[in-house]
mmCIF file of N, CA and C in Angstrom:
data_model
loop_
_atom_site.group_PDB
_atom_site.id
_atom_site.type_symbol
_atom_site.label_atom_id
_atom_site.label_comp_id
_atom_site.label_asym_id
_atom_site.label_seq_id
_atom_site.Cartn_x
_atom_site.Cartn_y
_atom_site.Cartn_z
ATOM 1 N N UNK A 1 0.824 -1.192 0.000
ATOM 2 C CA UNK A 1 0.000 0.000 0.000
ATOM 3 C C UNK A 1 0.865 1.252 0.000
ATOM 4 N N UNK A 2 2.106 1.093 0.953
ATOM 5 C CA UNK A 2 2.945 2.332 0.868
ATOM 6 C C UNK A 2 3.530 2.883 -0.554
ATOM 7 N N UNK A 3 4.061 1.297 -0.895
ATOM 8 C CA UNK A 3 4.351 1.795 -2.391
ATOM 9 C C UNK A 3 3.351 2.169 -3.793
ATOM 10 N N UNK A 4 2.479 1.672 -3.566
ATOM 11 C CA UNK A 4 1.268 2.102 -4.268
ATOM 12 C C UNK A 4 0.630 3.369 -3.757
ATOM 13 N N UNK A 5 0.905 4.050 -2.983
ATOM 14 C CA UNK A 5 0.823 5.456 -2.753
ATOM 15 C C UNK A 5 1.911 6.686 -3.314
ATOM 16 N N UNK A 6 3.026 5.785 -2.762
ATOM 17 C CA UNK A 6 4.388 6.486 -3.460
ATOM 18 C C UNK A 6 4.294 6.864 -4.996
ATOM 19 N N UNK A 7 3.950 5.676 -5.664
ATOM 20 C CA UNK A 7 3.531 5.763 -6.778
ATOM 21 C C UNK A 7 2.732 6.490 -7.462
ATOM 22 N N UNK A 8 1.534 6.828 -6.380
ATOM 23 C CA UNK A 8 0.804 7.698 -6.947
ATOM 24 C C UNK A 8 -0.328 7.042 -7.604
ATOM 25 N N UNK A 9 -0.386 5.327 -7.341
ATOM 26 C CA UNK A 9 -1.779 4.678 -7.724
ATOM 27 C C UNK A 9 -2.414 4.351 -6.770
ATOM 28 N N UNK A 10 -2.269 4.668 -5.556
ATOM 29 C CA UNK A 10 -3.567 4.208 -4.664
ATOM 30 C C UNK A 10 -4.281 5.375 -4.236
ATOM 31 N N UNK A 11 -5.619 5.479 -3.513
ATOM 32 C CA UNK A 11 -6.133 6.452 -2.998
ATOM 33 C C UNK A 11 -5.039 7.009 -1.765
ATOM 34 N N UNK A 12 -5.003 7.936 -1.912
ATOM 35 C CA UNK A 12 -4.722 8.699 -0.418
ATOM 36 C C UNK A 12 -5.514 9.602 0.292
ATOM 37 N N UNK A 13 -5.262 8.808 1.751
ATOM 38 C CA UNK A 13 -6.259 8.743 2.593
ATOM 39 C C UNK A 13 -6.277 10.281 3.221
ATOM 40 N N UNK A 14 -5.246 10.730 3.037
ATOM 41 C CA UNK A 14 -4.804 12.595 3.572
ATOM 42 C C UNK A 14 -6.116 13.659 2.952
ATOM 43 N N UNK A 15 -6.040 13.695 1.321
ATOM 44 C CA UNK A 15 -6.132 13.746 0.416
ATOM 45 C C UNK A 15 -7.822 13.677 -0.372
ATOM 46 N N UNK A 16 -7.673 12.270 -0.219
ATOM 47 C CA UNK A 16 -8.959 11.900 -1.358
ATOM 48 C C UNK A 16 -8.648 11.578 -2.041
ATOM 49 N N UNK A 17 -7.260 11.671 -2.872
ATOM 50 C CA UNK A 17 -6.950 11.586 -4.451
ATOM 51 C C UNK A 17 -6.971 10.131 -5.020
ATOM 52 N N UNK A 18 -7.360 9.876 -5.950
ATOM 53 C CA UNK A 18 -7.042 8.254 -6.335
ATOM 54 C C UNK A 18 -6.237 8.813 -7.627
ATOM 55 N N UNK A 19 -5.948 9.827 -8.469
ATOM 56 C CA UNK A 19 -5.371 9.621 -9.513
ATOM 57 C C UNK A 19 -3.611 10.009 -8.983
ATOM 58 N N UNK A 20 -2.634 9.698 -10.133
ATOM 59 C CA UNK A 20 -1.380 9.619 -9.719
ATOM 60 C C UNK A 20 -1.624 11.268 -9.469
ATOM 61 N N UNK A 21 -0.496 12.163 -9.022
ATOM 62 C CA UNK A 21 0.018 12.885 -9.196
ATOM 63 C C UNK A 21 0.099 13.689 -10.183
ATOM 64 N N UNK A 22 -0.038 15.412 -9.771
ATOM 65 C CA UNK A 22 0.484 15.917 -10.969
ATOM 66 C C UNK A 22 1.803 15.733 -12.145
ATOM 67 N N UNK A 23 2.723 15.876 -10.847
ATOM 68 C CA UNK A 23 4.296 15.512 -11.195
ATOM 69 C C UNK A 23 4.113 14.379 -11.935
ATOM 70 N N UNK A 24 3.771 13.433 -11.602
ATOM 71 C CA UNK A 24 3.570 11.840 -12.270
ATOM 72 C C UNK A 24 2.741 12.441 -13.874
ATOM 73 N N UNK A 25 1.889 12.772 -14.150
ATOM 74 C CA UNK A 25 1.370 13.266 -14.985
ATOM 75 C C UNK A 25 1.815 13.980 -16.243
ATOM 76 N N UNK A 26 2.341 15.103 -16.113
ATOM 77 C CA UNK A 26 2.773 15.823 -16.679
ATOM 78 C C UNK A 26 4.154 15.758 -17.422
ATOM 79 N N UNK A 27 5.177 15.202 -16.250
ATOM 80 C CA UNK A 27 6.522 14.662 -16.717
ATOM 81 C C UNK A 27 5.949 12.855 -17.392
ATOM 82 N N UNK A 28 6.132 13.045 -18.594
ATOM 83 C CA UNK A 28 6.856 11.603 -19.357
ATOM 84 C C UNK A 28 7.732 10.545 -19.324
ATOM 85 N N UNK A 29 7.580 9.238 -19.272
ATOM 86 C CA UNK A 29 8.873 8.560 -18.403
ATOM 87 C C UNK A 29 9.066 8.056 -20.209
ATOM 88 N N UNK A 30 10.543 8.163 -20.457
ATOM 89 C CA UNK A 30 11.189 7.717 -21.335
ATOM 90 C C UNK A 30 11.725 5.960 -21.089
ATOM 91 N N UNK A 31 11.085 5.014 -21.816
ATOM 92 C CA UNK A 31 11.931 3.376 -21.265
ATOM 93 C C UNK A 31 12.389 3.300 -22.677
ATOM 94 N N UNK A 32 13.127 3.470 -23.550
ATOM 95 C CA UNK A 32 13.388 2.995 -24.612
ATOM 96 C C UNK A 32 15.141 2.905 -24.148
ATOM 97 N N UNK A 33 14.841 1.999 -23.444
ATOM 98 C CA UNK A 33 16.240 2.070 -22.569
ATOM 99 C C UNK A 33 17.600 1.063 -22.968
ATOM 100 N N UNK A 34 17.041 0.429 -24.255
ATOM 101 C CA UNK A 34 18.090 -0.293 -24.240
ATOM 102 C C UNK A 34 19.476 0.156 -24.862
ATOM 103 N N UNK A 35 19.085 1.229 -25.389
ATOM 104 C CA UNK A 35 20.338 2.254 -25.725
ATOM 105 C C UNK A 35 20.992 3.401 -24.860
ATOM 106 N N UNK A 36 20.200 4.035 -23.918
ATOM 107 C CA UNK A 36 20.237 4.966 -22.935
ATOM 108 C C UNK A 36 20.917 4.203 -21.856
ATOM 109 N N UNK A 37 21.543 4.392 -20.984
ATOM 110 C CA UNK A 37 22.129 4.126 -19.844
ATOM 111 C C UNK A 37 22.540 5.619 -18.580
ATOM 112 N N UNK A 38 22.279 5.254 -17.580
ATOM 113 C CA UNK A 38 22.260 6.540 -16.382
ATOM 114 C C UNK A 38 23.931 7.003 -16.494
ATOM 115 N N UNK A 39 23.786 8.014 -16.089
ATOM 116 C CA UNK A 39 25.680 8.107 -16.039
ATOM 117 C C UNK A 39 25.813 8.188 -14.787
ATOM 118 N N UNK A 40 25.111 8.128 -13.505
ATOM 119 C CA UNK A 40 25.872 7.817 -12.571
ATOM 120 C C UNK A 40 26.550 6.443 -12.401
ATOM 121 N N UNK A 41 27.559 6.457 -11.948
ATOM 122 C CA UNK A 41 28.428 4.968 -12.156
ATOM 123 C C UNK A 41 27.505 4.223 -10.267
ATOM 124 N N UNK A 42 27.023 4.873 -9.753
ATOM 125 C CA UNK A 42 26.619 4.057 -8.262
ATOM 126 C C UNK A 42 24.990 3.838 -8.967
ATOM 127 N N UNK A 43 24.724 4.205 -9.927
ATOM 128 C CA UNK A 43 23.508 3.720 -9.911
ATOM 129 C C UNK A 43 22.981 2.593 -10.109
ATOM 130 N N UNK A 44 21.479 1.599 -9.615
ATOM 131 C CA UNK A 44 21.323 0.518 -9.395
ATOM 132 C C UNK A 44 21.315 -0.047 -11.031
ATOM 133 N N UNK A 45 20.838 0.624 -11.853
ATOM 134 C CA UNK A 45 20.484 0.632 -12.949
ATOM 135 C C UNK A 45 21.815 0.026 -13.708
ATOM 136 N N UNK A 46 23.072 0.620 -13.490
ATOM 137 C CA UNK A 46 24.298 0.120 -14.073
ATOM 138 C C UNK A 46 24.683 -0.914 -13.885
ATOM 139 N N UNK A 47 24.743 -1.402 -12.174
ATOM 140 C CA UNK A 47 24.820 -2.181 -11.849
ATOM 141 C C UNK A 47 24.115 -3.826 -11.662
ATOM 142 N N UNK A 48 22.633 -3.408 -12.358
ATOM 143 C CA UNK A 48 21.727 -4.320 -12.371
ATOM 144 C C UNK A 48 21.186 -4.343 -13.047
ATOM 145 N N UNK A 49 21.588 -4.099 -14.331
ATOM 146 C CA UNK A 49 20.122 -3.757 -15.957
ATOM 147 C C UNK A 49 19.283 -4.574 -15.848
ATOM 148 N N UNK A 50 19.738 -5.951 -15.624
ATOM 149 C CA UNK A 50 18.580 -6.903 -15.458
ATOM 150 C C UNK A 50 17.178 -6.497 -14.727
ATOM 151 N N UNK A 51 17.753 -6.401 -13.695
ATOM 152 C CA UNK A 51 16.396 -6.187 -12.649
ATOM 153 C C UNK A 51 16.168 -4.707 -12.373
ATOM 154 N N UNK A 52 16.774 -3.476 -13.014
ATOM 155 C CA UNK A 52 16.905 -2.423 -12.382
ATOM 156 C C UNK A 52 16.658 -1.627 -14.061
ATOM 157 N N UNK A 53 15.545 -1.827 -14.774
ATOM 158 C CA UNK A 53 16.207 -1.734 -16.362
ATOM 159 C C UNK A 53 15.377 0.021 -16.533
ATOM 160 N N UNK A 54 17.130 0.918 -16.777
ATOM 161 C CA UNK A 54 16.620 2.110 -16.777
ATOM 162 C C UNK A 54 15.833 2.800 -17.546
ATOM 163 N N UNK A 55 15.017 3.628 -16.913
ATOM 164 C CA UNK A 55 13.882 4.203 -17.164
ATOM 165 C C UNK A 55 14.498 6.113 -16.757
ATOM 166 N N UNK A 56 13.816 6.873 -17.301
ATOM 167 C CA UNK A 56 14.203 8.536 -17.200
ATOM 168 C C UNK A 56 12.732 9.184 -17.180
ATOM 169 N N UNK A 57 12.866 10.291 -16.382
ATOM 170 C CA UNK A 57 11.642 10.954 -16.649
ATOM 171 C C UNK A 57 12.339 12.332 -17.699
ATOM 172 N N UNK A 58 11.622 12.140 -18.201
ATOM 173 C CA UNK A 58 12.017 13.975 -19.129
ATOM 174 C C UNK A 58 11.346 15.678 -18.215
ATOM 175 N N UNK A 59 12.758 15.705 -17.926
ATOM 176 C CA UNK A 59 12.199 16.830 -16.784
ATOM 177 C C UNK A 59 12.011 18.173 -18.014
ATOM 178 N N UNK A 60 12.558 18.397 -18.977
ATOM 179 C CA UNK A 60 12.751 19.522 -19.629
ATOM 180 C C UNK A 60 12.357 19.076 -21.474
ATOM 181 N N UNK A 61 12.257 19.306 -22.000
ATOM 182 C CA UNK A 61 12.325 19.048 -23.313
ATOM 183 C C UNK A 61 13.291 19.654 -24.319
ATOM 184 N N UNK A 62 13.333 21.320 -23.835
ATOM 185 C CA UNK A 62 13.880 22.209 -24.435
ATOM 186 C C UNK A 62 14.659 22.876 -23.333
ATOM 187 N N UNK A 63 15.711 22.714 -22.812
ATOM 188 C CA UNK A 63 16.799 22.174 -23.691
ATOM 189 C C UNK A 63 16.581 20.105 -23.090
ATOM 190 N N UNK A 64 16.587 19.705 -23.855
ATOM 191 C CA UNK A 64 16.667 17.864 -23.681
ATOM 192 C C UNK A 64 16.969 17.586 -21.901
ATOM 193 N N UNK A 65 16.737 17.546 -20.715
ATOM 194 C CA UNK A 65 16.684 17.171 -19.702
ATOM 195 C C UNK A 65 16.271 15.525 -19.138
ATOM 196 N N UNK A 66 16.884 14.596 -18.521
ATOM 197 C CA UNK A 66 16.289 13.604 -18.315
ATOM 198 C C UNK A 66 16.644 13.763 -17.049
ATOM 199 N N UNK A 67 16.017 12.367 -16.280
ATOM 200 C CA UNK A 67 16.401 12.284 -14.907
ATOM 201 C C UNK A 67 16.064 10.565 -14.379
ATOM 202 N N UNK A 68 17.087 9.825 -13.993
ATOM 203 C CA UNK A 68 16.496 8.631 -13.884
ATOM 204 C C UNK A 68 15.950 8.341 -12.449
ATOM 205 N N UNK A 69 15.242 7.570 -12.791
ATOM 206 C CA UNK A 69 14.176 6.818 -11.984
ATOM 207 C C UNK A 69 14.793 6.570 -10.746
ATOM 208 N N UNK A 70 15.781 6.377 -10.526
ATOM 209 C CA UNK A 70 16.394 5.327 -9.383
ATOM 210 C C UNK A 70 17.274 6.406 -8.241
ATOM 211 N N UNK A 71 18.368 6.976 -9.846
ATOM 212 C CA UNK A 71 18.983 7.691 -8.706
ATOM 213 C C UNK A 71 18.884 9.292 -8.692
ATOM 214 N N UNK A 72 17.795 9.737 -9.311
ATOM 215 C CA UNK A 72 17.496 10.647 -9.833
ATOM 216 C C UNK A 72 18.775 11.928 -10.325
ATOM 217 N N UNK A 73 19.609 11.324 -10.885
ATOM 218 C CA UNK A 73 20.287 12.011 -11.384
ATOM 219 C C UNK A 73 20.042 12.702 -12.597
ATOM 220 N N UNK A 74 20.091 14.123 -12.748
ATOM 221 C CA UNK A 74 20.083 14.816 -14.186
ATOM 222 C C UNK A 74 21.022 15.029 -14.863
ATOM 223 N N UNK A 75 21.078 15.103 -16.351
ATOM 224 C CA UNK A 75 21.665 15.189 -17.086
ATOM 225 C C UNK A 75 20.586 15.635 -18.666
ATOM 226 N N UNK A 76 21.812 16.368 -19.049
ATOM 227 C CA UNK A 76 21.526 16.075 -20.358
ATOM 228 C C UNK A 76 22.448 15.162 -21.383
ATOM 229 N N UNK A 77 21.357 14.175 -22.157
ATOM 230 C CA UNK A 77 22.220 13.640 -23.114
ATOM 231 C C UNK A 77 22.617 14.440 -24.818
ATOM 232 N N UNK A 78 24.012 13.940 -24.726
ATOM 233 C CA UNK A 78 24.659 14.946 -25.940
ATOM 234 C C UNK A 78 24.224 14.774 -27.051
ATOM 235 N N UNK A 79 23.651 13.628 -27.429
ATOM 236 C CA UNK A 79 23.330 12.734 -28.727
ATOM 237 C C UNK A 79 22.054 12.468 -28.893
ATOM 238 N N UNK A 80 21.128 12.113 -29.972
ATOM 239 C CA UNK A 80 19.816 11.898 -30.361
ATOM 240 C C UNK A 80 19.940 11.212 -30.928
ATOM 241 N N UNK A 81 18.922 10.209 -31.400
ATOM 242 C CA UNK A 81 18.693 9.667 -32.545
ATOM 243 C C UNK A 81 17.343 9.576 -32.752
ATOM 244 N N UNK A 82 16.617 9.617 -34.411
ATOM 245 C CA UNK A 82 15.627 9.336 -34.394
ATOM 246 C C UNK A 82 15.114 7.765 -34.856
ATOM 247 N N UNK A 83 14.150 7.132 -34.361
ATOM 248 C CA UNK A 83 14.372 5.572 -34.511
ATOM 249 C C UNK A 83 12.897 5.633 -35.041
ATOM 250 N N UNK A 84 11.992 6.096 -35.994
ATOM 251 C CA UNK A 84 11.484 5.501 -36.554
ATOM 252 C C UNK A 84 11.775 5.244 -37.683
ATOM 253 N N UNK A 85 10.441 4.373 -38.427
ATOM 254 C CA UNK A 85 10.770 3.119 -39.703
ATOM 255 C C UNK A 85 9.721 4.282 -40.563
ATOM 256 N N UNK A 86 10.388 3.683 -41.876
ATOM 257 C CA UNK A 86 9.669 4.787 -42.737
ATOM 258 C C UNK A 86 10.379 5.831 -43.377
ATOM 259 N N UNK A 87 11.642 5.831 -42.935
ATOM 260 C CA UNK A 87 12.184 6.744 -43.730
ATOM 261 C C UNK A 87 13.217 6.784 -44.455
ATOM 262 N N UNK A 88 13.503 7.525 -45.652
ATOM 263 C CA UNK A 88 14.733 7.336 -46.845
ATOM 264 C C UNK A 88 15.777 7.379 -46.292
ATOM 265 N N UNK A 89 16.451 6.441 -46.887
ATOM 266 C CA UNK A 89 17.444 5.488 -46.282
ATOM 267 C C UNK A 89 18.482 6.247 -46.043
ATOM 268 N N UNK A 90 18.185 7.561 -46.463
ATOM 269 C CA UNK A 90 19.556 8.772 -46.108
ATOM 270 C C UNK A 90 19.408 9.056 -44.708
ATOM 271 N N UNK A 91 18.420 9.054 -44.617
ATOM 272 C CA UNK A 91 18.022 9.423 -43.296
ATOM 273 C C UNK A 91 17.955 8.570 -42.184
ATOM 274 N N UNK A 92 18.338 6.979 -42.649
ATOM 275 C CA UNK A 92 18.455 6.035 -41.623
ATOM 276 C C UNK A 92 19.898 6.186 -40.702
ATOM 277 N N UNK A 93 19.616 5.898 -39.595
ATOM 278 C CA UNK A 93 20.597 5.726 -38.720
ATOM 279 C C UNK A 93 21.806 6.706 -38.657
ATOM 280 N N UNK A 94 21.178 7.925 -38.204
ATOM 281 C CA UNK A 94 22.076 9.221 -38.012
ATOM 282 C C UNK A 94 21.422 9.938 -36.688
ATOM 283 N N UNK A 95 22.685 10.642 -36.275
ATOM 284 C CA UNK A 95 22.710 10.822 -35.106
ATOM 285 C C UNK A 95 23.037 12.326 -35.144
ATOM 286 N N UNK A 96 22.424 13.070 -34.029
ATOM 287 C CA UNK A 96 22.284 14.400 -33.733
ATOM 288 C C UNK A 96 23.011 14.919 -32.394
ATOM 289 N N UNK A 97 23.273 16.170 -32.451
ATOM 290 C CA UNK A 97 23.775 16.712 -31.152
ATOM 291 C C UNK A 97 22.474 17.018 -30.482
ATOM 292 N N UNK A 98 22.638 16.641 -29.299
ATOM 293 C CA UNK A 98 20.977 16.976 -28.324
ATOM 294 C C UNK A 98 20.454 18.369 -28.603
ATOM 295 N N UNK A 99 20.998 19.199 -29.318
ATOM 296 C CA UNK A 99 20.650 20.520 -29.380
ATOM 297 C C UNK A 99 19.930 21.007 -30.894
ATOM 298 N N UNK A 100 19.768 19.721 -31.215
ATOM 299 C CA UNK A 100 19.378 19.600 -32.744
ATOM 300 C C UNK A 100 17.829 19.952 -33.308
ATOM 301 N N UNK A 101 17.716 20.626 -34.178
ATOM 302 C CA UNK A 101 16.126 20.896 -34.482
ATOM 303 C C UNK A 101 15.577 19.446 -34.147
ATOM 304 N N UNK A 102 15.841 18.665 -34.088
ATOM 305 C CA UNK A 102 15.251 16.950 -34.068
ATOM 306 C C UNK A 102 14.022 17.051 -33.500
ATOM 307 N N UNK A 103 14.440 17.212 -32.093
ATOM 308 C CA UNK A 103 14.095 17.244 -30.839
ATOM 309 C C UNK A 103 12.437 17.740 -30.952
ATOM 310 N N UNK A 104 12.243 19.294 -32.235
ATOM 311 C CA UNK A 104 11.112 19.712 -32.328
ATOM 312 C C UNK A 104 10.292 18.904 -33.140
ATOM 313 N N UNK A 105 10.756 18.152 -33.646
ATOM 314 C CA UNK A 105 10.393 17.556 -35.097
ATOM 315 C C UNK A 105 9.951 15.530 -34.725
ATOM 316 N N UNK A 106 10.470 15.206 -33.265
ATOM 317 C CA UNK A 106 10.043 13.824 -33.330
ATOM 318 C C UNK A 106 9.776 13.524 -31.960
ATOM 319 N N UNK A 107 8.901 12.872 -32.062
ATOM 320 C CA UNK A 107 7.928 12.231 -30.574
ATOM 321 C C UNK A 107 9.006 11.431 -29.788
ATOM 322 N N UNK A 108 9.155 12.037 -28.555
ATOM 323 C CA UNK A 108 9.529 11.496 -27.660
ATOM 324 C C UNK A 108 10.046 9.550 -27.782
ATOM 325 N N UNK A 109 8.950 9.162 -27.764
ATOM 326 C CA UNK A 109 9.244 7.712 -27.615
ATOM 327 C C UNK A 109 9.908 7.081 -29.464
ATOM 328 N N UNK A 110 10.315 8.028 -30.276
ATOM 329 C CA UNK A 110 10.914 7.572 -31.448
ATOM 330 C C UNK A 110 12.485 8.215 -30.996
ATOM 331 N N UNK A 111 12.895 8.605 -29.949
ATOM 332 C CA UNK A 111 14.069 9.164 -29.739
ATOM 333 C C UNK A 111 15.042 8.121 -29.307
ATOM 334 N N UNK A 112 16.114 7.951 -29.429
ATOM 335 C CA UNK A 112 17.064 7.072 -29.244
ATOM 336 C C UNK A 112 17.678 8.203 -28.370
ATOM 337 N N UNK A 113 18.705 8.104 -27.206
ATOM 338 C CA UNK A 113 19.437 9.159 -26.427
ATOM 339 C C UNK A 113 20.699 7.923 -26.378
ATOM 340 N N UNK A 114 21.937 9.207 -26.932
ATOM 341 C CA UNK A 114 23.523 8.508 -26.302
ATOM 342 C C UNK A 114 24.298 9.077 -25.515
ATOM 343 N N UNK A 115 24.855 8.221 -24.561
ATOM 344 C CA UNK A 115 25.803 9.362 -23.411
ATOM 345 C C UNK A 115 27.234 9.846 -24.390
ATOM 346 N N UNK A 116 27.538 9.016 -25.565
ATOM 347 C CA UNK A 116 28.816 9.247 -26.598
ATOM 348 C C UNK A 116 28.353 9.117 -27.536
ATOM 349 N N UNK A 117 29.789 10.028 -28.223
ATOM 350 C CA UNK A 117 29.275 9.444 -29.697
ATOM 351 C C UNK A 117 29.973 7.683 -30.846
ATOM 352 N N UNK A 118 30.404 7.272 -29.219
ATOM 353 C CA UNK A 118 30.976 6.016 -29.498
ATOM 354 C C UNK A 118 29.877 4.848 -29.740
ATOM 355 N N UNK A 119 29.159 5.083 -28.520
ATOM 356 C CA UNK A 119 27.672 3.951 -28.572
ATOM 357 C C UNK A 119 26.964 4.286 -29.248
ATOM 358 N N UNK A 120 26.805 5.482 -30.053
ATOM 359 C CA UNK A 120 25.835 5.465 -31.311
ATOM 360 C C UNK A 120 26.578 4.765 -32.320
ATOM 361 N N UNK A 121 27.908 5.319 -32.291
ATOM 362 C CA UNK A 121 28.339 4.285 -33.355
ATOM 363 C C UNK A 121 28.276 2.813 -33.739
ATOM 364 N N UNK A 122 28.740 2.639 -32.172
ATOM 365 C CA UNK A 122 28.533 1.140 -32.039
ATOM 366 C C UNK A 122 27.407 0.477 -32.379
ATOM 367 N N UNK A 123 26.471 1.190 -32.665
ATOM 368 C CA UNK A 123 24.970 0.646 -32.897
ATOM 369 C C UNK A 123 24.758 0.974 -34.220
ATOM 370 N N UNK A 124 25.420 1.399 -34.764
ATOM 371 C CA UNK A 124 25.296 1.378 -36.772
ATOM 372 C C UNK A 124 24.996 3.286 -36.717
ATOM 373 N N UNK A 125 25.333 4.083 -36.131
ATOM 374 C CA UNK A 125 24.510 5.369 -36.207
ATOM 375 C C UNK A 125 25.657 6.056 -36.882
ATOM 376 N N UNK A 126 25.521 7.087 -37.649
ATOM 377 C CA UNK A 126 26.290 7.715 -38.380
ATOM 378 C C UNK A 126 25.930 9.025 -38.136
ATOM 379 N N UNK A 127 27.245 10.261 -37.508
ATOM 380 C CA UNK A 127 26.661 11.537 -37.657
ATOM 381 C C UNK A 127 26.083 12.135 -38.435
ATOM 382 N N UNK A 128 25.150 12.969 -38.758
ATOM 383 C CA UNK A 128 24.013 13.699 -39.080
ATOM 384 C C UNK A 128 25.190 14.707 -40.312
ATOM 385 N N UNK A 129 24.790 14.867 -40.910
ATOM 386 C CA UNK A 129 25.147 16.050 -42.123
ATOM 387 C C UNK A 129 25.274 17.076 -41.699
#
């Protein structure tokens, strides 16, 4: 029950409220996590992808802000990518500086985020023109 309050899905009894939270609401949780990783090095998330598999809330949009779940550390990531299907093949698998018109131009959950521009590489991504 505690944690289902924490959460922001149970009624609270203070309150009245049964729906989550504003905060919960409004901020977006980013999981497209298998490319993203936290940069704190103590976080559970690094240490445990398995069971700990990171998740970010997007505190900011403009300028790109995340914040993970666990250890709530912020950052911004330097790198973008956009990951949907559908598009000319020039445009496949290229990668942006976080500061990139992109950002205005593609939905959240089609975003790929890199802490380098090594792990985009590593993943077939090619800088942007």
């Amino acid at each position: 029950a505690l944690v289902s309050l924490l959460l922001g899905v149970a009624p609270d009894n203070v309150t009245g409220a049964t729906e989550p939270s504003s905060q919960h609401r409004a901020s977006p949780t980013y999981k497209r996590c298998a490319e993203a990783r936290c940069i704190n090095p103590n976080c559970v998330s690094v240490h445990e992808p398995l069971h700990a598999i990171p998740q970010f809330i997007v505190v900011s949009s403009w300028p790109l802000k995340l914040r993970c779940i666990y250890c709530d550390r912020e950052y911004q990531p330097p790198y973008v990518a956009n990951n949907t299907s559908g598009r000319s093949s020039s445009d496949m698998k290229r990668y942006h500086s976080s500061d990139s018109s992109i950002l205005e131009q593609v939905r959240l959950e089609d975003l790929i985020f890199f802490n380098s521009e090594l792990e985009a590489q590593a993943l077939g991504f090619r800088p942007a023109v």
